[in-house]
CSV table of C-alpha atoms in Angstrom, one decimal:
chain,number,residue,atom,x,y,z
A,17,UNK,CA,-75.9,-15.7,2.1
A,18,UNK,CA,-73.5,-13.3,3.2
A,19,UNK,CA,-71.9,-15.4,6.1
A,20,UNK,CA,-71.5,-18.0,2.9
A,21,UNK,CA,-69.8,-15.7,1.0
A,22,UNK,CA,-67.4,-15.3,3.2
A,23,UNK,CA,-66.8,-18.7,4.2
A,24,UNK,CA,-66.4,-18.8,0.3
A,25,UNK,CA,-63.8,-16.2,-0.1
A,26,UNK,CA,-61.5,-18.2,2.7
A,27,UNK,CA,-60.9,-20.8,0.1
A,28,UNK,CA,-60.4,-18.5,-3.1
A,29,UNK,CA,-57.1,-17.9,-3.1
A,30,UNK,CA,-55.8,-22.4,-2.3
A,31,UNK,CA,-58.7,-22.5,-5.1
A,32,UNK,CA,-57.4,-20.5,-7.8
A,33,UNK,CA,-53.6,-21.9,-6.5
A,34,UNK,CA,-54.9,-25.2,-7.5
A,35,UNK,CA,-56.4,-24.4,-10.6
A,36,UNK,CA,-54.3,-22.3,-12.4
A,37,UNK,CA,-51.0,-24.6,-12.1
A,38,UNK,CA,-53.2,-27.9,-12.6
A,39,UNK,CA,-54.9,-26.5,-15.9
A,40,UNK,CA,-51.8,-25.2,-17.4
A,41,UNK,CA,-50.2,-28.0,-16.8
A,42,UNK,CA,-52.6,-30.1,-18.6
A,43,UNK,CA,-52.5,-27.3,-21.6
A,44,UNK,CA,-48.7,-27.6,-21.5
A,45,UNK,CA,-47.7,-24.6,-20.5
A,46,UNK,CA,-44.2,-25.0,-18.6
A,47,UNK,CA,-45.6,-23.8,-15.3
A,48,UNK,CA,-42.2,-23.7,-13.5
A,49,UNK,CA,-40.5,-21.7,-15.7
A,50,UNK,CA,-44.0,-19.6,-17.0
A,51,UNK,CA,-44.1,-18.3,-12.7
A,52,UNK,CA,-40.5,-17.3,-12.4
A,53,UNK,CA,-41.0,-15.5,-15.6
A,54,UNK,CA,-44.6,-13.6,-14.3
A,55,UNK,CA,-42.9,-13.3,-10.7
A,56,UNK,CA,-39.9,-11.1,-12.1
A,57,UNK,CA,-42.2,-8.9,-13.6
A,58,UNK,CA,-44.0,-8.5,-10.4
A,59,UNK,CA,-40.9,-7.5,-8.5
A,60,UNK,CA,-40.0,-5.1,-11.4
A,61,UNK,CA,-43.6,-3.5,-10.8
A,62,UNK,CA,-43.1,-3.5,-7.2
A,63,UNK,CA,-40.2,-1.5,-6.7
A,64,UNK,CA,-41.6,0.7,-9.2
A,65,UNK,CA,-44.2,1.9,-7.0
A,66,UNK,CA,-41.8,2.3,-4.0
A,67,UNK,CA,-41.0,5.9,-4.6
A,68,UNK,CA,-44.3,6.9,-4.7
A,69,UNK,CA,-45.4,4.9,-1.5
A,70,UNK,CA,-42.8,7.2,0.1
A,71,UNK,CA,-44.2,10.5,-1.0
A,72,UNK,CA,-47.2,9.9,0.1
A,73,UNK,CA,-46.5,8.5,3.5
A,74,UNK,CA,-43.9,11.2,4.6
A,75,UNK,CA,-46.6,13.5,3.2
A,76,UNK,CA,-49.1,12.1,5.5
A,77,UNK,CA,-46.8,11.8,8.5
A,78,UNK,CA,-45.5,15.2,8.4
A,79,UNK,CA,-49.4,16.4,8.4
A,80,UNK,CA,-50.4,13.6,10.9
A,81,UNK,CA,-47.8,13.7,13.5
A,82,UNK,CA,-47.2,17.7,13.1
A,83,UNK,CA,-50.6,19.0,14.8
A,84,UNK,CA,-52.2,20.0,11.9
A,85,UNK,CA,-54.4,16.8,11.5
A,86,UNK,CA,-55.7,17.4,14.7
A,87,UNK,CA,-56.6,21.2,14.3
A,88,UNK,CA,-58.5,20.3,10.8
A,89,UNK,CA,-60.6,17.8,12.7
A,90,UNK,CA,-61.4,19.9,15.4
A,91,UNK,CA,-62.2,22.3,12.9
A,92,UNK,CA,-65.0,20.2,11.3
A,93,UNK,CA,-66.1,18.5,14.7
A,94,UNK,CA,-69.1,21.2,15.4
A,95,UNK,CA,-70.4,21.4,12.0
A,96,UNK,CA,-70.5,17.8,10.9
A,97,UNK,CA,-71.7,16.7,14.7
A,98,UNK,CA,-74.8,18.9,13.9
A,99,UNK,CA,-75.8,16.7,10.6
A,100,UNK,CA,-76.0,13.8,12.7
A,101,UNK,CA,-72.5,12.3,12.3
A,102,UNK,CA,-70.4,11.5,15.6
A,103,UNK,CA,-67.0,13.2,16.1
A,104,UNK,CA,-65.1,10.1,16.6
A,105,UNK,CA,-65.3,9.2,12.9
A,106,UNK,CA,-64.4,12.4,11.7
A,107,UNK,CA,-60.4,11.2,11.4
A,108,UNK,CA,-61.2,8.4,9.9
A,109,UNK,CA,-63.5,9.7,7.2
A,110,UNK,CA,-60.8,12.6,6.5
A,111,UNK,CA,-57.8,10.0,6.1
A,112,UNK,CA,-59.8,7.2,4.7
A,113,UNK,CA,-58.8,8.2,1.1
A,114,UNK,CA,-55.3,9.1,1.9
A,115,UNK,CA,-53.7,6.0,3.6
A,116,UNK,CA,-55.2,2.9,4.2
A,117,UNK,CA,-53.1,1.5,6.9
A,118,UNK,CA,-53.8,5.1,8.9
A,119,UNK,CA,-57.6,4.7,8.5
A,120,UNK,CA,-57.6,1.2,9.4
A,121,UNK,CA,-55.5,2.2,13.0
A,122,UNK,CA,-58.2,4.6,13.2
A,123,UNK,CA,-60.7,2.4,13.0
A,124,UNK,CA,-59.4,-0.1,15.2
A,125,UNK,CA,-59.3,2.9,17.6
A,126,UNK,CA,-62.8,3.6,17.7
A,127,UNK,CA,-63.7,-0.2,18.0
A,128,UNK,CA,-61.7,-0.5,20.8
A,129,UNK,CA,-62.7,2.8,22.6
A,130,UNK,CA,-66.6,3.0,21.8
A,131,UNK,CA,-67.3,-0.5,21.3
A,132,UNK,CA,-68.1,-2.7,17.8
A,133,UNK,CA,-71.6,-2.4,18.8
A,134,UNK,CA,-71.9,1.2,19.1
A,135,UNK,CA,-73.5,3.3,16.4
A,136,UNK,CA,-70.0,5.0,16.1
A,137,UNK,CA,-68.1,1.7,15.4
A,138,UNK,CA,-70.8,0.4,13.4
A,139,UNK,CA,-70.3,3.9,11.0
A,140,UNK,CA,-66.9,3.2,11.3
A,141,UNK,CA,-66.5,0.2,10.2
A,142,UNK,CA,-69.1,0.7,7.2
A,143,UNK,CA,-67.1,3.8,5.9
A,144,UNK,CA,-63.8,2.0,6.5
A,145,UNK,CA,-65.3,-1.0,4.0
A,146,UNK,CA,-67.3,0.9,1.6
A,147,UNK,CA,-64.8,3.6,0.5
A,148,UNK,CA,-60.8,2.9,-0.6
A,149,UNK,CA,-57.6,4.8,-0.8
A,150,UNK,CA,-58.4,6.9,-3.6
A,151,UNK,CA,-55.5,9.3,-3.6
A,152,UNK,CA,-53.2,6.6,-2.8
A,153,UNK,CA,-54.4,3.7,-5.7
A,154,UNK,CA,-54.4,6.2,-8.4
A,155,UNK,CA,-50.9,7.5,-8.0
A,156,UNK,CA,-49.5,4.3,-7.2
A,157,UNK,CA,-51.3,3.0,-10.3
A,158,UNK,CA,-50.4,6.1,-12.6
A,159,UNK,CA,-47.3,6.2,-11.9
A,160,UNK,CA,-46.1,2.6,-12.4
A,161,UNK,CA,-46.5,3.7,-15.6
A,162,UNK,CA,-45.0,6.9,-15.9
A,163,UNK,CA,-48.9,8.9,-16.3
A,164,UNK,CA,-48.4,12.1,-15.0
A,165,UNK,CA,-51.4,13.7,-16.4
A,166,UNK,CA,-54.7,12.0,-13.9
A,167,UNK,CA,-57.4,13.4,-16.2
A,168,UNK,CA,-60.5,13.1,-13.9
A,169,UNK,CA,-60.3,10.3,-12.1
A,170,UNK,CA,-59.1,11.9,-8.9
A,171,UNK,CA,-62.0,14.4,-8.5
A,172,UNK,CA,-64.5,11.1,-9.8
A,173,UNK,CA,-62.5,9.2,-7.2
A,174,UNK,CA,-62.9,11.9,-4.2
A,175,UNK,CA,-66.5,12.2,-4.7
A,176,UNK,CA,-67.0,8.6,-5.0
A,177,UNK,CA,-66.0,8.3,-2.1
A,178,UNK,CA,-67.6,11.1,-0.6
A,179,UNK,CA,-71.0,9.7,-1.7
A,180,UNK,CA,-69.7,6.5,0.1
A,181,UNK,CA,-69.7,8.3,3.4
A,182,UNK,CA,-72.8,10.3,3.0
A,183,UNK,CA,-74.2,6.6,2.2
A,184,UNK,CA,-72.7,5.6,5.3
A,185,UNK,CA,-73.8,8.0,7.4
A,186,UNK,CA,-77.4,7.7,6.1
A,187,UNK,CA,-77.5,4.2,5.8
A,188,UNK,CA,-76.2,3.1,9.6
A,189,UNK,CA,-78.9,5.8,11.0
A,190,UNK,CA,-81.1,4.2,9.1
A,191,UNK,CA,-80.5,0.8,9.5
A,192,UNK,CA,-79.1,0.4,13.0
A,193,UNK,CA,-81.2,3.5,14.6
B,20,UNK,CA,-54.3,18.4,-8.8
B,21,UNK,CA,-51.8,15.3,-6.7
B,22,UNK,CA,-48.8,18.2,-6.8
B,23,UNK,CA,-51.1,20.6,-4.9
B,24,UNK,CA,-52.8,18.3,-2.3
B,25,UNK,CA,-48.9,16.9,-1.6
B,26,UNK,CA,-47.9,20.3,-1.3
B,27,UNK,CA,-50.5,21.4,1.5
B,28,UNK,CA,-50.0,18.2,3.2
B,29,UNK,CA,-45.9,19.1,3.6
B,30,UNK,CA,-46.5,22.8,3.9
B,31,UNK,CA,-49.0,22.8,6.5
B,32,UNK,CA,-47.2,20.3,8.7
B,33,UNK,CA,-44.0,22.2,8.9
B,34,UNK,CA,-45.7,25.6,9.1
B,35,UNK,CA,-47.5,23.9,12.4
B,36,UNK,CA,-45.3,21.7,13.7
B,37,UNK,CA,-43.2,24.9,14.1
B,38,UNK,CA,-45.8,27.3,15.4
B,39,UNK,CA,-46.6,24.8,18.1
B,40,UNK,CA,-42.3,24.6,18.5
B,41,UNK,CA,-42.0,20.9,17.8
B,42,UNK,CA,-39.5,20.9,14.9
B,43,UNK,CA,-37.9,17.4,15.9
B,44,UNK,CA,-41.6,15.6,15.3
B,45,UNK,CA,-41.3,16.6,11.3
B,46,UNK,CA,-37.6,14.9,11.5
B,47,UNK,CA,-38.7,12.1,13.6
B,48,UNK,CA,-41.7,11.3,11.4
B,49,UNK,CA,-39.7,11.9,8.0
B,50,UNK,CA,-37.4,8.8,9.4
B,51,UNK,CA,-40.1,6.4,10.6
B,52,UNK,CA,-42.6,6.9,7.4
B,53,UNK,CA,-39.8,6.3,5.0
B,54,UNK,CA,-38.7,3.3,6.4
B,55,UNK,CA,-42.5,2.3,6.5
B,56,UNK,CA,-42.6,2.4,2.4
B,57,UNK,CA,-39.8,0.8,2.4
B,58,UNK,CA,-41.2,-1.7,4.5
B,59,UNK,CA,-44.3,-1.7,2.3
B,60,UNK,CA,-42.8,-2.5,-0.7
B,61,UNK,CA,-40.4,-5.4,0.4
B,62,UNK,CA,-44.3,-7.2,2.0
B,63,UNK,CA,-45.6,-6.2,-1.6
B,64,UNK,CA,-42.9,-7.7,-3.6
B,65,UNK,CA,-43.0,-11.3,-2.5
B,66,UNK,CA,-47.1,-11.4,-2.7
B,67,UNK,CA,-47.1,-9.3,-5.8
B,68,UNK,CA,-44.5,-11.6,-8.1
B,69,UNK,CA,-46.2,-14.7,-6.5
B,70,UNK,CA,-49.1,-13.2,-7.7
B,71,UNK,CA,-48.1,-12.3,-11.1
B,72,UNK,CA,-46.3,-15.4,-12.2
B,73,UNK,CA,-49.1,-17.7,-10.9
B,74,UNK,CA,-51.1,-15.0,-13.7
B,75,UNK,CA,-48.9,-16.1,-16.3
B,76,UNK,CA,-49.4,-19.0,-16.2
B,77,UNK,CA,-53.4,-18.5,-16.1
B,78,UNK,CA,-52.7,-16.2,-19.5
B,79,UNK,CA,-50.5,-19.0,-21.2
B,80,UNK,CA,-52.8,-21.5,-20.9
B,81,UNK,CA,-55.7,-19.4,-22.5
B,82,UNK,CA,-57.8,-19.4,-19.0
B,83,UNK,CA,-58.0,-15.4,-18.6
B,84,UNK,CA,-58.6,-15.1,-22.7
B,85,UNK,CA,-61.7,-17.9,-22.0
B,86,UNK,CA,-62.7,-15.9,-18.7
B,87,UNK,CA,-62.2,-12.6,-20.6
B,88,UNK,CA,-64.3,-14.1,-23.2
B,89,UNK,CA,-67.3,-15.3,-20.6
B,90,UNK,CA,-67.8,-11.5,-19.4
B,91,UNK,CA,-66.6,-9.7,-22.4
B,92,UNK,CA,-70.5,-8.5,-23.5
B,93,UNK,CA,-70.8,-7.1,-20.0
B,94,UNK,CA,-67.4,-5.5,-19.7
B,95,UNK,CA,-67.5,-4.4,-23.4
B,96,UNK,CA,-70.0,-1.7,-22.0
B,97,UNK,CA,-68.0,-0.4,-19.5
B,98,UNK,CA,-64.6,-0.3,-21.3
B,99,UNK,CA,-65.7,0.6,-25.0
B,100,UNK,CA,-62.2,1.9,-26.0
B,101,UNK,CA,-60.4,-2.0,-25.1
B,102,UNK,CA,-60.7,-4.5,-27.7
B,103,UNK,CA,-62.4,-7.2,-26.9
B,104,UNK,CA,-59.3,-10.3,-26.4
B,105,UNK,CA,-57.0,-7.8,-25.2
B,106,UNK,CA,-55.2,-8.8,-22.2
B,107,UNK,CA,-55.8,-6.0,-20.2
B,108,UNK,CA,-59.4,-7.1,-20.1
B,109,UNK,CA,-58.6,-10.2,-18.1
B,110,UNK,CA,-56.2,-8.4,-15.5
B,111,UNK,CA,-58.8,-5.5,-14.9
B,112,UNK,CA,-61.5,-8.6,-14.7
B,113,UNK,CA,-59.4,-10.7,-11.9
B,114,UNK,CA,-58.8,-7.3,-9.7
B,115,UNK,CA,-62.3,-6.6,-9.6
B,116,UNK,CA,-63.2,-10.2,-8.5
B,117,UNK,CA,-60.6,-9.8,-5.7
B,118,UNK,CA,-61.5,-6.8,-4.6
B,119,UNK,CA,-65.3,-7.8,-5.0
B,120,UNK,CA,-64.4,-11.2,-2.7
B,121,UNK,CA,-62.1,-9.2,-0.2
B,122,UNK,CA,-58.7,-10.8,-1.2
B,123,UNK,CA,-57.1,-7.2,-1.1
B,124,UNK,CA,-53.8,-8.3,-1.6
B,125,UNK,CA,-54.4,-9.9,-4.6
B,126,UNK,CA,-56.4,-7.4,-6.0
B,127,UNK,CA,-52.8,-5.1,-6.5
B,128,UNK,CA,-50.5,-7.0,-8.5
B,129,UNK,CA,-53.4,-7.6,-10.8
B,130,UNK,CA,-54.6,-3.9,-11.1
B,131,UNK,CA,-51.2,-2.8,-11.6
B,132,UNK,CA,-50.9,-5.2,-14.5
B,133,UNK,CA,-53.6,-3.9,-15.9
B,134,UNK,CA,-52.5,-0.6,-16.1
B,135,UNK,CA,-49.6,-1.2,-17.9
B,136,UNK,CA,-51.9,-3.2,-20.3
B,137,UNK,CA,-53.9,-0.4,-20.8
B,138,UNK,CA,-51.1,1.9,-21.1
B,139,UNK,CA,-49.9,-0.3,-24.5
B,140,UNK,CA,-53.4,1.5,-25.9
B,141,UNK,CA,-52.6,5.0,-25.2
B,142,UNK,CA,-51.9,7.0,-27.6
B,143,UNK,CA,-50.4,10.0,-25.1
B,144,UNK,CA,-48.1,7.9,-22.9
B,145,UNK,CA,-48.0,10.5,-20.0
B,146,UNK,CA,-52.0,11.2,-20.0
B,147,UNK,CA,-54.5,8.9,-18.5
B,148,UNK,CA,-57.2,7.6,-21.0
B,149,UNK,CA,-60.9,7.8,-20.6
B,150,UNK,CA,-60.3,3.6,-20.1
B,151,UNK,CA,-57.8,4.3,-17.3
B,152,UNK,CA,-60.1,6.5,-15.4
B,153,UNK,CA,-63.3,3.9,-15.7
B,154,UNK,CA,-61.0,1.2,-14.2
B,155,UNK,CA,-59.8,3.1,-11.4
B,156,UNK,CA,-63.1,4.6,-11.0
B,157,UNK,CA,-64.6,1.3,-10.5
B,158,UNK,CA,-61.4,0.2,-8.2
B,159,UNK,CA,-61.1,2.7,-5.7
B,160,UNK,CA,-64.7,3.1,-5.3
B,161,UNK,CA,-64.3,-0.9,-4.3
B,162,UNK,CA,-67.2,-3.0,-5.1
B,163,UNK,CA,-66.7,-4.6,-1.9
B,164,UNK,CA,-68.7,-7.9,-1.0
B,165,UNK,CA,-66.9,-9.1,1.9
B,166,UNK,CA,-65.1,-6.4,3.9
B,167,UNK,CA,-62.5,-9.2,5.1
B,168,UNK,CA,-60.3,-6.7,7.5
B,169,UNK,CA,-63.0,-5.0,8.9
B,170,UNK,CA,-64.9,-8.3,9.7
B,171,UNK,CA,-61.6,-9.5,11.4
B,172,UNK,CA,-61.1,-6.3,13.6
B,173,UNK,CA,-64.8,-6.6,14.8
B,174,UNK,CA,-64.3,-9.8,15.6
B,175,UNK,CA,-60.8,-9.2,17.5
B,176,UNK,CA,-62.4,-6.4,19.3
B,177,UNK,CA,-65.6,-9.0,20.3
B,178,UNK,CA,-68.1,-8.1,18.5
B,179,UNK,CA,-71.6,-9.5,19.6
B,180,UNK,CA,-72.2,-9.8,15.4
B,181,UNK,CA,-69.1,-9.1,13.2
B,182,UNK,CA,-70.5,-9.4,10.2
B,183,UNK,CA,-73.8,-7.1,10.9
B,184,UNK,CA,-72.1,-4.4,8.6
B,185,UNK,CA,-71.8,-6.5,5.3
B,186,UNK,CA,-75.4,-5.1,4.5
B,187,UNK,CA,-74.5,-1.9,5.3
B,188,UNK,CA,-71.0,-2.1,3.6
B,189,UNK,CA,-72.5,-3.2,0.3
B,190,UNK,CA,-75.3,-0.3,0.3
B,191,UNK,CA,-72.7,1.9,0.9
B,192,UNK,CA,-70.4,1.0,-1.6
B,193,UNK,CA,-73.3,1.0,-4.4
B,194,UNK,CA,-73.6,4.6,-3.6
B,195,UNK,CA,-70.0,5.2,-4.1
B,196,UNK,CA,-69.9,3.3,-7.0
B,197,UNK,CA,-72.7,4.3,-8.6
B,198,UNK,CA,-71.8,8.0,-8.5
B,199,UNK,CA,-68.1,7.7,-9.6
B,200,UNK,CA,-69.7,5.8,-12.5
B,201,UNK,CA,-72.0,8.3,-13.0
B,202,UNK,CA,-69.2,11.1,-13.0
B,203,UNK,CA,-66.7,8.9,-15.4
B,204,UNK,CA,-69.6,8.8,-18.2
B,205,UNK,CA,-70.0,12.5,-17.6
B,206,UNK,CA,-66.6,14.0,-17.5
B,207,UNK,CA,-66.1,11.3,-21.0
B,208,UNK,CA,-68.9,12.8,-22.7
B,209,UNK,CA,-67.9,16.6,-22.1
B,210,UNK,CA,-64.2,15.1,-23.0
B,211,UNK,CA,-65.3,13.5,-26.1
B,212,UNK,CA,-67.2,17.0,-27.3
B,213,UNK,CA,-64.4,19.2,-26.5
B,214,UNK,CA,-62.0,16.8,-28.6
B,215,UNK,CA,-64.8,17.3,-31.8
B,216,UNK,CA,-64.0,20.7,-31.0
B,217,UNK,CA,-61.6,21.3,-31.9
């Protein structure tokens, strides 16, 4: 079922490219002109989000590439080792909410040094799907327009994602032993 | 909450990069992660107003109202304060199905539409509403049923089964999703009663 569905979600996007022109044309919508329209919106909307993109990346770079990264995963190694999860993760699980492009180098990483196969790369590549850019999304997504004020949702977000990785961790043990 | 995490993640870089004497990697990566957002949101321009103006057409011709329609009793539920026909029921609907089917990139320009759907419902145009949160709840905890990029690096890397970790994926991401849920509905009840309150 699951190899179907992704056989499936290869022809979503021609799908929907077909559809959406094909029935608007036949409801007489003036699909030429009704794209251009939509698509200058979009480009509005992203470079909108461009200044916050570049907060948070310096942000992370400066913490990344400065040392620090490395002594707060160092820091953790022992303790989280000792609940069972391996120590080649630990970056990922600690950036995963952060950047997504930075997780997913990590991840690569660990595929590529330990194996796919391995009960590290399986965790890794579980925690790398299950969980999402938390921190990233919702400013990206508040402030395109102009929230400043978050509410909640970045501690629901941070702990949703936290129970994705203690899911993870449990789960992979679990499942692949 | 975002000013302070921003802050330690500056502030502890430059108080170790010069501890450790290596001031040149904070001005090295200060040029190289600036050009990447840059970089980032030229890629996301072209897919996001292809993206958008293929949705207006989908709006025009009524297919997201009739889609909207379809799912409305189930969404209803999640997203009380959102009237029904609204559009922003239709944008938040089509970047949950991409993000559900894997087609990250087209889960974006969608989600960002919504939010400036939703914003035309708040009353307080610089706080998030209770709305808001749900939605990005649900989003960044990523009902994921097809990890697409993770599939593809297992494979690249030869992987004797690449997609072994869909089950594992989708288990996980219930967890995740299920809590942030759980939180949303709390933190709007305690919101709600403080708001009587006073």
């Amino acid at each position: 079922m699951f190899t179907a569905l992704s056989e499936w979600s290869i022809w979503l996007v021609p799908a929907l490219l077909g559809l959406i022109p094909l029935y608007g044309y036949w409801k007489k919508v003036p699909v030429f002109e009704t794209f251009v329209e939509g698509a200058e919106e979009g480009l509005r909307l992203a470079w909108r989000i461009l200044p916050y993109s570049l907060a948070i990346f310096v942000a992370v770079g400066i913490f990344r590439d400065s040392g620090a990264f490395l002594m707060l995963t160092n820091g953790l190694r022992y303790p989280l080792e000792a609940t069972g999860v391996p120590g080649v993760v630990i970056p990922l699980m600690l950036v995963r909410p952060i950047s997504g492009n930075a997780s997913l180098a990590l991840l690569a990483d660990v595929l590529r040094v330990h194996g796919p196969d391995s009960l590290a790369g399986r965790l890794a590549s579980t925690v790398q799907g299950s969980t999402d850019t938390t921190f990233y999304i919702l400013s990206i997504y508040f402030g395109s327009v102009g929230i400043r004020k978050f509410s909640y949702a970045l501690p629901v977000g941070l702990l949703g994602d936290l129970a994705g990785m203690v899911g993870s961790v449990i789960i992979c043990r679990w499942f692949f032993g | 909450m975002v000013n302070l995490i921003w802050l330690v993640l500056v502030a502890a870089g430059v108080v170790v990069a010069a501890a450790q004497g290596n001031p040149q990697a904070i001005s090295q990566t200060v040029a190289v992660s600036t050009k990447g957002a840059v970089e980032l949101a030229i890629d996301l321009a072209g897919i996001m107003a292809f993206w958008t103006g293929i949705m207006r057409i989908a709006e025009r011709s009524g297919m997201v109202a009739a889609l909207a329609r379809v799912l409305a009793p189930v969404v209803q539920l999640v997203f009380p304060e959102v009237p029904r026909d609204h559009p922003a029921m239709g944008s938040m609907l089509m970047n949950i199905s991409a993000n559900l089917l894997g087609v990250g990139g087209a889960a974006t320009p969608f989600g960002l539409r919504a939010m400036r759907e939703l914003q035309q419902l708040n009353p307080r145009p610089d706080t998030a509403t209770p709305s808001m949160c749900t939605f990005l709840a649900i989003n960044t905890t990523s009902i994921t049923l097809v990890p697409t990029t993770v599939i593809a690096l297992r494979t690249m890397t030869k992987s004797s089964n690449p997609t072994e970790i869909v089950v594992t994926t989708i288990l996980a991401t219930l967890c995740s999703t299920v809590v942030a849920l759980t939180l949303d509905r709390f933190f709007r009840r305690r919101q709600r009663l403080k708001r009587v309150e006073t």
